[in-house]
């Protein structure tokens, strides 16, 4: 099977790494990719938001499966264009991707499916914003209705900050604050059958101790030793399957990766939000533990044959990923700084620890020099017999990386490892 992956972040590098280890994959392509993905896949230039261009590239390559990584191409309808060209595609339609593209649409689907979530208001005027903020009180949770690359949510005790964010967004969802730890649970679905993956937890705040501004994610770990062993079955029954069934009932079947962001509250599991694609950085740790070949799983979802697959196989190992971000992230990042130490990790830490590239590129014509090209630059991922060993290996590899002005959290999975 020839596979084309669309995207160029650490999530896509994680996908490409797993696909490159799959014996069923005879050729692996990625567009646009990055400096790390270039080691395992042939790179191509394409406008990822242009469905016709993506479909034409897939046809030219003879791809038997296209995997759309990021949310923006899905919301733009790229998966529809690929399928219309007769090529199997892993990723939901434009209509179904509204589950991530519009917080208000997601709330409506959850109401129809009876999925437990936070009480909320959709607001479009200053008066509605003030009314909603008054109704819920602090802490205030304000979400941009549209896509915002993981930075559209403000959680604050400052009513003026909440109001300012709401008015800047235009159309927002304001909801009650959900207490308790957060869990990310991915599920592969063909629109009928739902196959959950292992849960993970990510770290959204920029600084240790969950301080600082919200980011796209600064690290993650899996499994969750503190979670109820029945959690996945409960979420499958109360959240994932009802949501897939409701979208099917509406005539917009969801095929691809359904990502439930959950809060384990004092009143039970509640959905914080849905995403329509693999999450970053959780994908890095989930795929590190998946033993079932990835290409066949995703192709079955694209072809509607998930029900025929045997149960997924998982490693007993734990996995931890630590994000190395550029100077000033999540503000406007500094780019173009050389990255050193990548070869040291490859020679001294592999296969227990490895580097997945996010915002990187080769420096001009010099393929030996890799420079930063985004806010989140690298995901350093490691596995171990338990979380403590995986953490130790991840941070040992992080220590070999040199990137001027870079930042990373030092407490990824620390609490979970101590409690395990």
XYZ file of C-alpha atoms in Angstrom:
420
model
C 0.000 0.000 0.000
C 1.204 3.512 -0.862
C 0.228 6.069 1.791
C 0.114 9.873 1.632
C 0.001 11.846 4.908
C -1.101 15.486 4.820
C 0.485 17.834 7.367
C 3.837 18.829 8.746
C 3.838 18.710 12.540
C 4.907 16.291 15.260
C 1.538 14.517 14.999
C 2.255 13.770 11.342
C 5.813 12.696 12.186
C 4.374 10.273 14.755
C 1.937 8.942 12.144
C 4.685 8.615 9.536
C 7.007 6.890 12.004
C 4.364 4.262 12.798
C 3.477 3.836 9.126
C 7.154 3.423 8.209
C 7.319 0.475 10.626
C 4.237 -1.162 9.060
C 5.260 -3.941 6.616
C 2.079 -3.357 4.592
C 3.275 0.139 3.610
C 5.375 -0.087 0.453
C 5.813 3.660 -0.130
C 5.284 6.562 2.265
C 4.732 10.168 1.191
C 4.021 13.335 3.200
C 2.988 16.832 2.160
C 4.430 19.203 3.150
C 6.216 17.311 5.960
C 9.225 18.676 7.855
C 12.937 17.990 8.341
C 12.329 14.940 10.534
C 9.578 13.399 8.424
C 11.993 13.569 5.481
C 13.936 10.708 7.103
C 11.006 8.273 6.779
C 8.852 9.635 3.932
C 9.231 11.324 0.559
C 8.157 14.959 0.873
C 5.976 16.909 -1.560
C 4.773 20.487 -1.729
C 1.015 21.004 -1.824
C -1.524 23.503 -0.517
C -2.993 21.368 2.266
C -6.233 23.391 2.181
C -6.773 22.780 -1.535
C -8.744 19.545 -1.810
C -8.343 19.242 -5.587
C -4.568 19.703 -5.329
C -4.306 17.082 -2.570
C -6.468 14.639 -4.556
C -4.361 15.246 -7.700
C -1.141 14.574 -5.768
C -2.595 11.378 -4.293
C -3.652 10.178 -7.754
C -0.249 11.037 -9.224
C 1.488 9.022 -6.487
C -0.909 6.089 -6.812
C -1.806 6.368 -3.128
C -4.056 3.658 -1.748
C -4.740 5.690 1.406
C -4.609 9.394 2.258
C -4.429 10.432 5.922
C -5.327 14.053 6.675
C -3.532 15.106 9.867
C -4.508 18.690 10.801
C -7.976 20.070 11.466
C -7.945 23.002 9.009
C -7.836 20.832 5.837
C -10.616 18.635 7.242
C -12.836 21.637 7.968
C -12.009 22.888 4.453
C -13.333 19.635 2.941
C -10.079 18.075 1.749
C -11.193 14.556 2.705
C -14.318 14.971 0.543
C -12.229 15.889 -2.491
C -9.944 12.884 -2.028
C -12.883 10.498 -1.697
C -14.578 12.043 -4.739
C -11.427 11.120 -6.679
C -12.013 7.489 -5.683
C -9.132 7.299 -3.187
C -9.701 5.977 0.367
C -9.206 8.771 2.889
C -8.856 8.727 6.664
C -10.571 11.865 7.922
C -14.135 13.151 8.291
C -16.117 15.066 5.691
C -16.362 18.856 5.830
C -19.843 18.573 7.369
C -18.790 16.065 10.027
C -15.599 18.018 10.817
C -17.822 20.837 12.070
C -17.717 18.829 15.296
C -14.349 20.539 15.778
C -14.840 23.507 13.471
C -17.763 24.887 15.494
C -18.090 24.598 19.278
C -21.775 25.539 18.948
C -22.407 22.713 16.456
C -20.652 20.256 18.785
C -22.863 21.328 21.674
C -25.945 20.796 19.510
C -24.791 17.296 18.525
C -24.068 16.433 22.166
C -27.534 17.604 23.174
C -29.088 15.422 20.484
C -26.978 12.428 21.499
C -27.514 12.857 25.237
C -23.760 13.216 25.806
C -22.785 14.665 29.215
C -21.085 18.056 28.843
C -20.885 21.472 30.490
C -23.908 23.764 30.469
C -23.255 26.568 28.005
C -24.480 29.610 26.109
C -23.672 30.598 22.527
C -23.119 34.368 22.475
C -22.819 36.830 19.593
C -23.474 40.209 21.288
C -21.883 42.023 24.252
C -25.191 41.771 26.110
C -25.322 37.980 25.688
C -21.687 37.721 26.786
C -22.326 39.699 29.988
C -25.437 37.651 30.743
C -23.584 34.356 30.326
C -20.585 35.449 32.413
C -22.939 36.566 35.191
C -24.879 33.286 35.018
C -21.844 31.038 35.527
C -19.482 33.170 37.595
C -15.778 32.486 38.067
C -13.763 30.656 36.889
C -14.939 31.841 33.475
C -14.598 29.528 30.451
C -14.761 31.323 27.086
C -14.241 29.433 23.801
C -13.911 30.829 20.303
C -16.601 29.084 18.248
C -14.203 28.410 15.349
C -10.750 26.873 14.888
C -7.995 28.592 16.872
C -5.067 26.124 16.819
C -5.564 25.144 20.453
C -5.406 28.753 21.668
C -9.039 29.849 21.409
C -9.949 28.993 24.996
C -9.549 31.302 27.987
C -10.098 30.048 31.535
C -9.766 32.868 34.050
C -11.068 34.323 37.313
C -10.802 37.822 35.781
C -14.173 38.788 34.340
C -12.671 41.608 32.262
C -10.156 39.232 30.639
C -12.990 36.789 29.904
C -15.128 39.548 28.404
C -12.247 40.908 26.311
C -11.572 37.451 24.817
C -15.267 36.898 24.117
C -15.661 40.216 22.286
C -12.485 39.631 20.264
C -13.836 36.294 18.992
C -17.206 37.500 17.786
C -19.157 34.243 18.209
C -18.261 32.362 21.389
C -19.384 29.547 23.630
C -19.360 30.449 27.330
C -19.784 27.515 29.672
C -19.591 26.349 33.247
C -16.186 25.385 34.604
C -15.572 21.645 34.864
C -13.463 20.491 37.815
C -11.249 17.401 37.915
C -8.413 15.973 35.805
C -8.585 16.014 32.013
C -8.235 12.996 29.723
C -7.829 12.733 25.957
C -9.457 9.682 24.415
C -9.124 9.001 20.677
C -11.370 6.635 18.764
C -11.059 5.363 15.198
C -14.455 5.075 13.531
C -15.880 4.259 10.108
C -19.181 5.981 10.883
C -20.705 2.928 12.554
C -18.119 0.906 14.459
C -16.094 2.802 17.087
C -12.678 1.520 18.227
C -11.242 3.473 21.185
C -7.489 3.850 21.585
C -5.675 4.054 24.940
C -6.302 7.276 26.889
C -3.635 9.921 27.399
C -3.252 13.162 29.322
C -1.674 16.308 27.908
C -0.425 19.519 29.489
C -1.881 22.704 28.006
C -0.201 25.430 30.089
C 3.216 26.729 29.050
C 4.925 26.541 32.442
C 5.548 24.021 35.219
C 2.744 23.559 37.715
C 0.148 24.346 35.039
C 1.052 28.028 35.140
C 1.322 30.453 32.245
C -0.734 30.858 29.069
C -2.598 28.144 27.190
C -0.655 26.416 24.406
C -1.263 23.737 21.811
C 0.224 21.259 24.324
C 3.605 20.991 26.068
C 3.737 17.243 26.698
C 1.709 14.094 27.302
C 1.804 10.613 28.779
C 0.032 7.257 28.565
C -1.280 5.105 30.223
C -3.088 6.848 33.103
C -2.425 4.775 36.244
C -4.872 6.864 38.276
C -7.838 6.432 35.913
C -10.728 4.040 36.533
C -10.087 0.814 34.528
C -13.682 1.077 33.271
C -13.200 4.620 31.940
C -12.761 3.684 28.267
C -15.808 1.396 28.279
C -17.888 4.099 29.979
C -16.842 6.780 27.489
C -17.454 4.410 24.585
C -21.001 3.799 25.826
C -21.959 7.334 26.923
C -19.950 9.580 24.584
C -18.273 8.033 21.536
C -20.908 5.652 20.166
C -23.851 8.030 20.838
C -22.014 10.866 19.046
C -21.197 8.726 16.002
C -24.790 7.442 15.933
C -26.210 10.973 16.199
C -24.077 12.264 13.329
C -25.148 9.287 11.224
C -28.793 9.985 12.087
C -28.318 13.568 10.880
C -27.004 12.344 7.534
C -23.420 13.474 8.229
C -21.632 10.226 9.182
C -18.283 10.738 10.902
C -15.453 8.573 9.557
C -11.935 9.124 10.842
C -10.513 10.031 14.235
C -12.969 11.202 16.883
C -11.118 12.837 19.782
C -13.005 13.388 23.032
C -11.468 15.865 25.468
C -12.889 14.822 28.832
C -13.054 16.148 32.378
C -13.370 13.551 35.146
C -15.504 15.717 37.431
C -16.960 15.124 40.874
C -20.278 14.497 39.081
C -18.868 12.057 36.521
C -17.320 12.217 33.055
C -18.087 15.348 31.011
C -17.007 16.240 27.474
C -14.978 19.450 27.309
C -14.743 19.427 23.519
C -14.496 17.221 20.451
C -11.752 17.288 17.857
C -11.936 15.679 14.429
C -8.322 14.461 14.188
C -5.462 13.005 16.177
C -4.386 15.320 19.008
C -0.903 16.746 19.354
C 1.053 15.864 21.556
C -1.088 12.910 22.721
C -0.689 11.069 19.396
C 3.029 10.825 20.088
C 2.498 8.713 23.235
C -0.552 6.752 22.057
C 1.144 5.552 18.858
C 4.322 4.756 20.804
C 2.283 2.081 22.618
C 0.150 0.772 19.724
C 1.336 -2.612 18.435
C -1.380 -3.217 15.826
C -0.080 -2.046 12.405
C -1.435 1.444 11.805
C -2.100 1.425 8.048
C -4.581 -1.459 8.162
C -6.476 0.138 11.050
C -6.864 3.493 9.309
C -7.680 1.893 5.946
C -10.448 -0.166 7.597
C -11.944 3.068 8.934
C -11.739 4.651 5.483
C -13.322 1.578 3.835
C -16.042 0.969 6.419
C -14.690 -2.409 7.542
C -13.606 -1.702 11.142
C -16.013 -4.312 12.503
C -13.947 -7.026 10.773
C -10.697 -6.172 12.552
C -9.436 -8.140 15.583
C -9.006 -6.245 18.887
C -6.126 -3.778 18.983
C -2.832 -4.884 20.538
C -0.977 -2.604 22.952
C 2.437 -2.546 24.599
C 2.514 -2.730 28.393
C 5.153 0.025 28.328
C 4.447 3.598 29.346
C 5.214 6.543 27.066
C 6.056 10.182 27.784
C 6.579 13.045 25.344
C 8.106 16.432 26.185
C 7.652 19.364 23.816
C 10.601 21.666 23.174
C 9.197 25.048 22.152
C 10.880 28.078 20.655
C 11.610 31.377 22.344
C 8.434 33.372 23.199
C 5.962 30.513 22.448
C 2.906 30.666 22.581
C 3.432 34.268 21.469
C 5.072 35.014 18.131
C 7.890 32.454 18.100
C 11.478 33.104 17.111
C 12.468 30.861 14.203
C 15.577 30.031 12.201
C 17.702 28.930 15.163
C 19.908 25.860 14.543
C 19.009 22.670 16.426
C 21.906 20.578 17.708
C 22.019 17.201 19.428
C 19.558 15.308 17.215
C 22.224 12.832 16.104
C 23.265 12.310 19.727
C 19.726 11.223 20.674
C 19.572 8.906 17.642
C 22.912 7.264 18.480
C 22.665 7.106 22.283
C 18.972 6.906 23.245
C 17.208 5.006 20.436
C 15.055 2.995 20.332
C 13.814 3.843 23.856
C 13.776 7.581 23.130
C 13.485 9.447 19.843
C 12.721 12.902 18.490
C 9.602 13.753 16.512
C 9.834 17.020 14.586
C 7.108 19.672 14.726
C 8.286 23.098 13.561
C 11.550 22.316 11.750
C 13.102 22.683 8.316
C 16.459 22.198 6.653
C 18.627 25.293 6.506
C 18.604 26.200 2.827
C 20.436 23.626 0.764
C 22.259 22.149 3.734
C 20.377 18.949 4.625
C 22.648 18.436 7.615
C 21.527 21.596 9.424
C 18.032 21.629 10.920
C 16.559 24.922 12.152
C 13.457 25.883 14.092
C 10.455 26.851 11.972
C 7.542 27.184 14.403
C 6.381 27.560 17.978
C 6.484 23.938 19.034
C 9.730 22.657 17.541
C 10.256 19.063 18.742
C 8.440 16.306 20.647
C 10.972 14.177 22.513
C 9.244 10.824 23.101
C 10.348 7.873 25.218
C 8.994 4.554 26.409
C 9.792 2.578 29.538
C 8.554 -0.189 31.832
C 6.635 2.464 33.776
C 6.063 6.220 33.675
C 9.062 6.916 35.903
C 11.435 5.162 33.487
C 9.784 6.732 30.440
C 10.143 10.189 32.045
C 13.777 9.571 32.888
C 14.558 8.533 29.315
C 12.595 11.421 27.787
C 14.331 14.079 29.869
C 17.760 12.492 29.321
C 17.147 12.896 25.584
C 15.814 16.448 26.036
C 19.085 17.330 27.797
C 21.034 16.433 24.629
C 19.083 18.915 22.484
C 20.474 22.413 22.074
C 18.219 25.170 20.710
C 18.970 28.756 21.700
C 16.217 30.324 23.803
C 14.084 27.176 23.801
C 11.750 26.213 26.614
C 10.156 23.036 27.926
C 8.245 21.929 30.992
C 10.146 19.829 33.540
C 7.088 18.249 35.189
C 5.435 16.228 32.389
C 3.922 13.062 33.944
C 5.758 13.739 37.229
C 2.696 13.548 39.480
C 1.323 10.446 37.717
C 4.710 8.709 37.940
C 4.983 9.484 41.652
C 1.492 8.132 42.317
C 1.817 5.022 40.148
